[in-house]
Amino acid sequence: MDAPIDASTPSRRQPTVLLIEDDPGDALLVEELMADGAPGLTLEWVRSLAEAGAWLAEALPDCVVLDLNLPDSQNLDALARLRNYTDQVAVVVMTGLDEEQAGSAAVAAGAQDYLVKGRVEAELFGRAVRYAIQRKQAERTAAELRVSNLRAAENARLERGLLPKPLFRGEPVVDVVARYRPGRASALLGGDFYDVVQEADGTVHALIGDVAGHGPDEAAIGVGLRLAWRTLVFSGITGVEQLALLERILLAERLVGHTFATVTVLCARPGTETIEVIRAGHPGMLVRSPGGTRWVEVAGGPALGILPGRVVWPVTELTLPRGHALMLLTDGLYEARIGLDGERLGEDGLLGIANGVTADQASACVDELIGRVEAAAESSGGFDDDVAVVHLRWR
């Protein structure tokens, strides 16, 4: 018979069983049961929950075999203390012959199984440990799936808030094509947002923006800014006053002081080819014409939240002749890395790709542009950041 297990430095080998047992004789028995019934597992031994806490601070076993009567903890309190150390491992409790009810209670409290000392054979012991490990793995997988489903549902709700359908009051005077593509890291939703509203008289308002960062907090701020913008449009508040109010909302909603948002807003009134554009730290836009595509970056000011209350953003009038179209975008489209050296595409690179687009119909044009950029960035893993594009062509 082998000597009892040495309770020294935790083994890093897997799979591992940690035995918490103060009686050396019982520990030796468990070692023999493991050798005969579960020869593929490694056994480590500690004599108390305090020693177990130190062990678990360094490594996690696959399973803990826990005696419910220890010098520093008794009955279900032992299980509760163990779960305070970690709830990520399977637990099989060991009880005395007269404590079988305690074993059932331990399973009800979160253990995977229990064994009664004096009634355990090697095969039963090995099967109990292996099944406990499998059940715990299944529990963790199910929990991860629930979290993933909740995150996906939350992202879907936030995405609907960030990326709404255009609102037309009256017969539409503008054709809108909008696209959103998440970046490769966007298990977390980004803060890109856009909106288009047409008033009953044919005035068209459009918005595109990007909250710095990724995650639900940034996405929630983006949703708030977009909803506030639509409310301001309904209230007749436009221009610089509109951006100043959006900045105040950003300041009230942001959780950290350095959060900012880039925004471009425009207003096109009926009967004119002039569009009022205000740019707050946001990239320029693409203007499509029958003769080609050009990059337009009107005068602007800093992003919302950079210099709170100290900015008056310039209003620029942009002429858009008949047959021309505007393409608003977020910086994820031209900040994609291309080539083996991973250089940024940049505005000039994006313009070159845009002028190579062959599709004329708006939706096909936008899809081709995004597809070409994504193909160019394929060697670097695709888009680093979220991409939003809004294509506007007046009828």
CSV table of C-alpha atoms in Angstrom, one decimal:
chain,number,residue,atom,x,y,z
A,1,MET,CA,0.0,0.0,0.0
A,2,ASP,CA,1.3,3.4,-0.9
A,3,ALA,CA,2.1,6.0,1.8
A,4,PRO,CA,-0.5,8.8,2.4
A,5,ILE,CA,-0.5,11.7,0.0
A,6,ASP,CA,1.8,14.6,0.8
A,7,ALA,CA,-0.1,17.9,1.2
A,8,SER,CA,2.5,20.1,-0.4
A,9,THR,CA,2.5,22.4,-3.4
A,10,PRO,CA,-0.6,21.9,-5.6
A,11,SER,CA,-0.1,19.8,-8.7
A,12,ARG,CA,-0.7,21.5,-12.0
A,13,ARG,CA,-1.5,18.2,-13.7
A,14,GLN,CA,-5.0,17.6,-15.0
A,15,PRO,CA,-7.5,16.2,-14.2
A,16,THR,CA,-7.0,16.7,-10.5
A,17,VAL,CA,-9.0,15.8,-7.4
A,18,LEU,CA,-8.5,17.8,-4.2
A,19,LEU,CA,-9.3,15.8,-1.1
A,20,ILE,CA,-10.2,17.9,2.1
A,21,GLU,CA,-10.0,15.3,4.9
A,22,ASP,CA,-8.4,15.7,8.4
A,23,ASP,CA,-8.1,11.9,9.1
A,24,PRO,CA,-4.9,10.4,7.6
A,25,GLY,CA,-6.6,6.9,7.6
A,26,ASP,CA,-9.6,8.1,5.6
A,27,ALA,CA,-7.2,10.0,3.3
A,28,LEU,CA,-5.2,6.8,2.7
A,29,LEU,CA,-8.5,4.9,1.9
A,30,VAL,CA,-9.5,7.6,-0.6
A,31,GLU,CA,-6.1,7.3,-2.2
A,32,GLU,CA,-6.5,3.5,-2.6
A,33,LEU,CA,-10.1,4.0,-4.0
A,34,MET,CA,-8.7,6.5,-6.6
A,35,ALA,CA,-5.9,4.2,-7.6
A,36,ASP,CA,-8.3,1.3,-8.2
A,37,GLY,CA,-11.4,3.1,-9.4
A,38,ALA,CA,-10.0,6.2,-11.2
A,39,PRO,CA,-6.4,5.6,-12.1
A,40,GLY,CA,-6.3,8.5,-14.6
A,41,LEU,CA,-6.9,11.2,-12.0
A,42,THR,CA,-4.3,13.0,-9.8
A,43,LEU,CA,-5.1,13.3,-6.1
A,44,GLU,CA,-4.0,16.2,-3.8
A,45,TRP,CA,-4.7,16.2,0.0
A,46,VAL,CA,-5.3,19.0,2.5
A,47,ARG,CA,-6.4,18.6,6.1
A,48,SER,CA,-8.7,21.6,6.6
A,49,LEU,CA,-10.7,24.3,4.7
A,50,ALA,CA,-8.1,26.9,5.6
A,51,GLU,CA,-5.5,24.8,3.8
A,52,ALA,CA,-8.0,24.3,0.9
A,53,GLY,CA,-8.4,28.0,0.6
A,54,ALA,CA,-4.7,28.5,0.2
A,55,TRP,CA,-4.6,25.7,-2.4
A,56,LEU,CA,-7.5,27.0,-4.3
A,57,ALA,CA,-5.9,30.4,-4.5
A,58,GLU,CA,-3.2,28.9,-6.6
A,59,ALA,CA,-5.1,26.5,-8.8
A,60,LEU,CA,-8.5,24.9,-9.5
A,61,PRO,CA,-9.0,21.1,-9.4
A,62,ASP,CA,-11.6,19.4,-11.5
A,63,CYS,CA,-13.3,18.0,-8.4
A,64,VAL,CA,-13.2,18.4,-4.6
A,65,VAL,CA,-13.9,15.5,-2.3
A,66,LEU,CA,-15.0,17.1,0.9
A,67,ASP,CA,-15.4,15.6,4.3
A,68,LEU,CA,-18.3,17.3,6.1
A,69,ASN,CA,-16.7,17.0,9.5
A,70,LEU,CA,-13.5,19.0,9.6
A,71,PRO,CA,-11.6,20.7,12.5
A,72,ASP,CA,-12.5,24.2,11.2
A,73,SER,CA,-16.0,23.6,9.7
A,74,GLN,CA,-18.9,21.2,10.2
A,75,ASN,CA,-21.7,19.8,8.0
A,76,LEU,CA,-23.2,22.2,5.4
A,77,ASP,CA,-21.1,25.1,6.7
A,78,ALA,CA,-18.1,23.3,5.2
A,79,LEU,CA,-19.8,23.2,1.8
A,80,ALA,CA,-20.8,26.9,2.1
A,81,ARG,CA,-17.2,27.9,2.9
A,82,LEU,CA,-15.8,25.9,0.1
A,83,ARG,CA,-18.2,27.5,-2.4
A,84,ASN,CA,-17.1,30.9,-1.1
A,85,TYR,CA,-13.6,30.0,-2.2
A,86,THR,CA,-14.8,28.8,-5.6
A,87,ASP,CA,-18.1,27.6,-7.2
A,88,GLN,CA,-16.3,26.6,-10.4
A,89,VAL,CA,-15.4,23.0,-9.5
A,90,ALA,CA,-17.4,19.8,-8.9
A,91,VAL,CA,-17.9,18.7,-5.3
A,92,VAL,CA,-18.4,15.2,-3.9
A,93,VAL,CA,-19.1,15.2,-0.1
A,94,MET,CA,-18.1,12.4,2.2
A,95,THR,CA,-20.4,11.6,5.2
A,96,GLY,CA,-20.4,9.0,8.0
A,97,LEU,CA,-22.7,6.1,8.2
A,98,ASP,CA,-25.1,8.0,10.4
A,99,GLU,CA,-25.1,11.2,8.3
A,100,GLU,CA,-26.6,10.1,5.0
A,101,GLN,CA,-29.2,12.8,5.3
A,102,ALA,CA,-26.4,15.4,5.4
A,103,GLY,CA,-25.2,14.1,2.1
A,104,SER,CA,-28.6,14.6,0.5
A,105,ALA,CA,-28.8,18.1,2.0
A,106,ALA,CA,-25.4,18.9,0.5
A,107,VAL,CA,-26.5,17.8,-2.9
A,108,ALA,CA,-29.5,20.1,-2.6
A,109,ALA,CA,-27.2,22.9,-1.5
A,110,GLY,CA,-25.0,22.6,-4.7
A,111,ALA,CA,-22.8,19.5,-4.4
A,112,GLN,CA,-22.8,17.2,-7.4
A,113,ASP,CA,-22.9,13.9,-5.4
A,114,TYR,CA,-22.2,12.4,-2.0
A,115,LEU,CA,-20.6,9.1,-0.8
A,116,VAL,CA,-21.0,7.4,2.6
A,117,LYS,CA,-17.8,6.2,4.3
A,118,GLY,CA,-17.7,2.5,4.8
A,119,ARG,CA,-20.1,1.9,1.8
A,120,VAL,CA,-17.8,3.0,-1.0
A,121,GLU,CA,-16.1,0.6,-3.4
A,122,ALA,CA,-13.5,1.7,-5.9
A,123,GLU,CA,-15.7,1.5,-9.0
A,124,LEU,CA,-18.4,3.5,-7.3
A,125,PHE,CA,-15.9,6.1,-6.1
A,126,GLY,CA,-14.4,6.5,-9.6
A,127,ARG,CA,-17.8,6.7,-11.2
A,128,ALA,CA,-19.1,9.3,-8.7
A,129,VAL,CA,-16.0,11.6,-9.2
A,130,ARG,CA,-16.1,11.4,-13.0
A,131,TYR,CA,-19.9,12.0,-13.2
A,132,ALA,CA,-19.6,14.9,-10.8
A,133,ILE,CA,-16.9,16.5,-13.1
A,134,GLN,CA,-19.2,15.9,-16.1
A,135,ARG,CA,-22.2,17.4,-14.4
A,136,LYS,CA,-20.3,20.5,-13.3
A,137,GLN,CA,-19.0,21.0,-16.8
A,138,ALA,CA,-22.6,20.7,-18.1
A,139,GLU,CA,-23.7,23.3,-15.5
A,140,ARG,CA,-21.0,25.7,-16.5
A,141,THR,CA,-21.8,25.3,-20.2
A,142,ALA,CA,-25.5,25.9,-19.6
A,143,ALA,CA,-24.7,28.9,-17.4
A,144,GLU,CA,-22.3,30.3,-20.1
A,145,LEU,CA,-25.0,29.7,-22.7
A,146,ARG,CA,-27.6,31.6,-20.6
A,147,VAL,CA,-25.2,34.5,-20.2
A,148,SER,CA,-24.4,34.5,-23.9
A,149,ASN,CA,-28.1,34.5,-24.8
A,150,LEU,CA,-28.8,37.3,-22.4
A,151,ARG,CA,-25.9,39.3,-23.9
A,152,ALA,CA,-27.1,38.7,-27.4
A,153,ALA,CA,-30.7,39.7,-26.5
A,154,GLU,CA,-29.4,42.9,-24.8
A,155,ASN,CA,-27.1,43.6,-27.8
A,156,ALA,CA,-30.1,43.2,-30.1
A,157,ARG,CA,-32.2,45.7,-28.1
A,158,LEU,CA,-29.3,48.2,-28.0
A,159,GLU,CA,-28.7,47.7,-31.7
A,160,ARG,CA,-32.4,48.4,-32.5
A,161,GLY,CA,-32.0,51.6,-30.5
A,162,LEU,CA,-28.7,52.6,-32.2
A,163,LEU,CA,-29.8,51.7,-35.8
A,164,PRO,CA,-33.5,52.6,-36.3
A,165,LYS,CA,-35.5,52.7,-39.4
A,166,PRO,CA,-35.8,56.1,-41.1
A,167,LEU,CA,-38.9,58.0,-40.1
A,168,PHE,CA,-40.8,59.6,-43.0
A,169,ARG,CA,-43.7,62.0,-42.3
A,170,GLY,CA,-45.4,62.3,-45.7
A,171,GLU,CA,-44.2,61.0,-49.0
A,172,PRO,CA,-40.4,60.2,-48.8
A,173,VAL,CA,-38.3,62.7,-50.7
A,174,VAL,CA,-35.0,60.9,-50.1
A,175,ASP,CA,-33.9,57.3,-50.5
A,176,VAL,CA,-32.0,55.9,-47.5
A,177,VAL,CA,-29.7,52.9,-47.5
A,178,ALA,CA,-28.1,52.1,-44.1
A,179,ARG,CA,-25.6,49.4,-43.2
A,180,TYR,CA,-24.0,48.4,-39.9
A,181,ARG,CA,-21.1,45.9,-39.6
A,182,PRO,CA,-19.6,44.9,-36.2
A,183,GLY,CA,-15.9,44.8,-35.8
A,184,ARG,CA,-14.1,41.5,-35.2
A,185,ALA,CA,-13.9,42.2,-31.4
A,186,SER,CA,-17.6,43.1,-31.2
A,187,ALA,CA,-19.0,40.4,-29.1
A,188,LEU,CA,-19.5,43.7,-27.4
A,189,LEU,CA,-21.6,46.2,-29.3
A,190,GLY,CA,-20.0,49.4,-30.3
A,191,GLY,CA,-21.3,52.9,-30.0
A,192,ASP,CA,-22.0,53.7,-33.7
A,193,PHE,CA,-25.4,55.2,-34.3
A,194,TYR,CA,-27.4,57.0,-37.0
A,195,ASP,CA,-30.9,58.2,-37.7
A,196,VAL,CA,-32.9,59.9,-40.5
A,197,VAL,CA,-36.1,61.9,-40.0
A,198,GLN,CA,-38.2,63.6,-42.7
A,199,GLU,CA,-40.7,66.2,-41.7
A,200,ALA,CA,-44.1,66.6,-43.3
A,201,ASP,CA,-42.9,69.6,-45.4
A,202,GLY,CA,-40.1,67.5,-46.9
A,203,THR,CA,-37.2,68.8,-44.7
A,204,VAL,CA,-34.8,65.9,-44.1
A,205,HIS,CA,-32.6,65.7,-41.0
A,206,ALA,CA,-29.8,63.1,-40.7
A,207,LEU,CA,-27.5,62.1,-38.0
A,208,ILE,CA,-24.5,59.8,-37.7
A,209,GLY,CA,-22.3,59.4,-34.6
A,210,ASP,CA,-19.8,57.3,-32.7
A,211,VAL,CA,-19.4,57.0,-29.0
A,212,ALA,CA,-15.7,56.2,-28.1
A,213,GLY,CA,-15.3,52.7,-26.8
A,214,HIS,CA,-17.1,49.4,-26.9
A,215,GLY,CA,-19.6,47.8,-24.6
A,216,PRO,CA,-23.1,48.2,-23.2
A,217,ASP,CA,-22.3,51.5,-21.5
A,218,GLU,CA,-21.1,53.1,-24.7
A,219,ALA,CA,-24.0,51.6,-26.7
A,220,ALA,CA,-26.5,52.9,-24.1
A,221,ILE,CA,-25.1,56.4,-24.4
A,222,GLY,CA,-25.4,56.1,-28.2
A,223,VAL,CA,-29.0,55.0,-27.9
A,224,GLY,CA,-29.7,58.0,-25.6
A,225,LEU,CA,-28.0,60.5,-27.9
A,226,ARG,CA,-30.0,59.2,-30.9
A,227,LEU,CA,-33.3,59.3,-29.2
A,228,ALA,CA,-32.6,62.7,-27.8
A,229,TRP,CA,-31.7,63.9,-31.3
A,230,ARG,CA,-34.9,62.6,-32.7
A,231,THR,CA,-36.8,64.3,-29.9
A,232,LEU,CA,-35.0,67.6,-30.6
A,233,VAL,CA,-35.9,67.4,-34.3
A,234,PHE,CA,-39.6,66.8,-33.4
A,235,SER,CA,-39.3,69.9,-31.1
A,236,GLY,CA,-38.0,72.0,-33.9
A,237,ILE,CA,-34.5,72.4,-32.3
A,238,THR,CA,-31.8,72.1,-34.9
A,239,GLY,CA,-28.3,73.5,-35.7
A,240,VAL,CA,-25.7,74.4,-33.1
A,241,GLU,CA,-28.3,74.5,-30.3
A,242,GLN,CA,-29.1,70.9,-31.0
A,243,LEU,CA,-25.5,69.8,-30.6
A,244,ALA,CA,-25.1,71.8,-27.4
A,245,LEU,CA,-28.1,70.0,-25.9
A,246,LEU,CA,-26.7,66.6,-27.1
A,247,GLU,CA,-23.4,67.4,-25.4
A,248,ARG,CA,-25.2,68.2,-22.2
A,249,ILE,CA,-27.0,64.8,-22.4
A,250,LEU,CA,-23.6,63.0,-23.0
A,251,LEU,CA,-22.1,64.7,-20.0
A,252,ALA,CA,-25.0,63.6,-17.8
A,253,GLU,CA,-25.0,60.0,-19.0
A,254,ARG,CA,-21.3,59.2,-19.3
A,255,LEU,CA,-19.8,57.1,-16.5
A,256,VAL,CA,-16.2,58.2,-17.0
A,257,GLY,CA,-15.0,61.7,-17.6
A,258,HIS,CA,-13.1,61.0,-20.8
A,259,THR,CA,-16.0,59.5,-22.8
A,260,PHE,CA,-16.8,61.5,-25.9
A,261,ALA,CA,-18.8,61.2,-29.1
A,262,THR,CA,-18.2,62.3,-32.6
A,263,VAL,CA,-21.3,63.5,-34.5
A,264,THR,CA,-22.3,64.8,-37.9
A,265,VAL,CA,-25.8,66.3,-38.4
A,266,LEU,CA,-27.3,67.7,-41.5
A,267,CYS,CA,-30.5,69.4,-42.5
A,268,ALA,CA,-31.8,69.6,-46.1
A,269,ARG,CA,-34.8,71.8,-46.7
A,270,PRO,CA,-37.2,71.3,-49.7
A,271,GLY,CA,-36.8,73.4,-52.9
A,272,THR,CA,-33.0,73.9,-52.6
A,273,GLU,CA,-29.8,72.0,-53.4
A,274,THR,CA,-28.1,73.3,-50.2
A,275,ILE,CA,-27.6,71.1,-47.2
A,276,GLU,CA,-26.6,72.5,-43.8
A,277,VAL,CA,-23.9,70.4,-42.2
A,278,ILE,CA,-22.4,70.5,-38.7
A,279,ARG,CA,-19.5,68.3,-37.8
A,280,ALA,CA,-18.3,67.7,-34.3
A,281,GLY,CA,-15.1,65.7,-34.5
A,282,HIS,CA,-16.6,63.2,-36.9
A,283,PRO,CA,-15.0,62.1,-40.2
A,284,GLY,CA,-15.9,63.6,-43.5
A,285,MET,CA,-18.3,62.1,-46.1
A,286,LEU,CA,-18.3,60.7,-49.6
A,287,VAL,CA,-20.2,62.6,-52.3
A,288,ARG,CA,-21.2,60.4,-55.2
A,289,SER,CA,-21.9,62.0,-58.6
A,290,PRO,CA,-22.2,60.7,-62.2
A,291,GLY,CA,-18.6,61.7,-62.7
A,292,GLY,CA,-17.1,59.9,-59.7
A,293,THR,CA,-16.8,60.0,-55.9
A,294,ARG,CA,-15.0,62.7,-53.8
A,295,TRP,CA,-14.2,63.0,-50.1
A,296,VAL,CA,-15.7,66.1,-48.5
A,297,GLU,CA,-14.8,67.3,-45.0
A,298,VAL,CA,-16.5,70.5,-44.1
A,299,ALA,CA,-15.3,72.8,-41.3
A,300,GLY,CA,-16.0,71.5,-37.9
A,301,GLY,CA,-15.3,71.5,-34.2
A,302,PRO,CA,-14.2,69.1,-31.5
A,303,ALA,CA,-16.3,66.0,-30.5
A,304,LEU,CA,-19.0,66.3,-27.9
A,305,GLY,CA,-17.6,66.1,-24.4
A,306,ILE,CA,-14.1,67.2,-25.3
A,307,LEU,CA,-14.5,70.9,-24.3
A,308,PRO,CA,-17.9,71.0,-22.6
A,309,GLY,CA,-19.8,74.3,-23.0
A,310,ARG,CA,-16.9,76.0,-24.7
A,311,VAL,CA,-17.5,75.2,-28.4
A,312,VAL,CA,-19.6,76.8,-31.1
A,313,TRP,CA,-19.6,74.5,-34.0
A,314,PRO,CA,-19.6,76.1,-37.5
A,315,VAL,CA,-22.5,75.5,-39.8
A,316,THR,CA,-21.4,74.8,-43.4
A,317,GLU,CA,-23.7,74.9,-46.4
A,318,LEU,CA,-22.9,72.1,-48.9
A,319,THR,CA,-24.3,72.2,-52.4
A,320,LEU,CA,-25.6,68.8,-53.6
A,321,PRO,CA,-26.8,69.0,-57.2
A,322,ARG,CA,-29.4,66.7,-58.6
A,323,GLY,CA,-28.1,63.2,-59.3
A,324,HIS,CA,-25.6,63.4,-56.5
A,325,ALA,CA,-25.7,61.4,-53.3
A,326,LEU,CA,-24.2,61.7,-49.8
A,327,MET,CA,-22.6,58.7,-48.0
A,328,LEU,CA,-22.2,59.3,-44.2
A,329,LEU,CA,-19.9,56.9,-42.4
A,330,THR,CA,-18.0,56.1,-39.2
A,331,ASP,CA,-14.3,55.8,-39.0
A,332,GLY,CA,-14.3,52.0,-38.8
A,333,LEU,CA,-14.6,51.9,-42.6
A,334,TYR,CA,-11.3,53.7,-43.3
A,335,GLU,CA,-9.4,52.6,-40.2
A,336,ALA,CA,-9.4,49.0,-41.3
A,337,ARG,CA,-5.8,47.6,-41.6
A,338,ILE,CA,-4.8,46.3,-45.0
A,339,GLY,CA,-1.9,44.4,-46.4
A,340,LEU,CA,0.7,42.3,-44.6
A,341,ASP,CA,2.2,45.3,-42.9
A,342,GLY,CA,-1.3,46.2,-41.4
A,343,GLU,CA,-1.3,49.8,-42.4
A,344,ARG,CA,-4.5,51.8,-42.0
A,345,LEU,CA,-6.5,52.2,-45.2
A,346,GLY,CA,-7.1,56.0,-44.5
A,347,GLU,CA,-9.4,58.4,-46.3
A,348,ASP,CA,-7.4,58.4,-49.5
A,349,GLY,CA,-7.4,54.6,-49.6
A,350,LEU,CA,-11.1,54.6,-49.0
A,351,LEU,CA,-11.7,57.1,-51.7
A,352,GLY,CA,-9.7,55.0,-54.2
A,353,ILE,CA,-11.8,52.0,-53.4
A,354,ALA,CA,-15.0,54.0,-53.6
A,355,ASN,CA,-14.1,55.2,-57.1
A,356,GLY,CA,-13.6,51.6,-58.1
A,357,VAL,CA,-17.1,50.6,-57.1
A,358,THR,CA,-19.1,49.6,-60.2
A,359,ALA,CA,-22.6,49.3,-58.8
A,360,ASP,CA,-24.9,52.2,-59.4
A,361,GLN,CA,-27.9,51.2,-57.4
A,362,ALA,CA,-27.6,52.6,-53.9
A,363,SER,CA,-27.8,49.4,-51.8
A,364,ALA,CA,-25.5,47.5,-54.2
A,365,CYS,CA,-23.1,50.4,-54.1
A,366,VAL,CA,-22.9,50.5,-50.3
A,367,ASP,CA,-22.6,46.7,-50.1
A,368,GLU,CA,-19.8,46.7,-52.7
A,369,LEU,CA,-17.9,49.4,-51.0
A,370,ILE,CA,-18.0,47.7,-47.6
A,371,GLY,CA,-17.2,44.3,-49.2
A,372,ARG,CA,-14.2,45.7,-51.0
A,373,VAL,CA,-12.8,47.3,-47.9
A,374,GLU,CA,-13.4,44.1,-45.9
A,375,ALA,CA,-11.7,42.0,-48.6
A,376,ALA,CA,-8.7,44.4,-48.5
A,377,ALA,CA,-8.5,44.0,-44.7
A,378,GLU,CA,-9.0,40.2,-44.7
A,379,SER,CA,-5.3,39.5,-44.3
A,380,SER,CA,-5.4,41.6,-41.1
A,381,GLY,CA,-8.4,39.9,-39.7
A,382,GLY,CA,-11.2,42.1,-41.0
A,383,PHE,CA,-12.7,45.3,-39.5
A,384,ASP,CA,-11.1,46.4,-36.2
A,385,ASP,CA,-14.0,48.7,-35.4
A,386,ASP,CA,-17.7,48.8,-36.0
A,387,VAL,CA,-18.7,50.3,-39.4
A,388,ALA,CA,-21.9,52.3,-40.0
A,389,VAL,CA,-22.8,53.8,-43.4
A,390,VAL,CA,-25.8,55.9,-44.4
A,391,HIS,CA,-26.4,56.6,-48.1
A,392,LEU,CA,-28.8,59.5,-49.0
A,393,ARG,CA,-30.0,60.3,-52.4
A,394,TRP,CA,-32.8,62.9,-52.9
A,395,ARG,CA,-35.5,62.0,-55.4
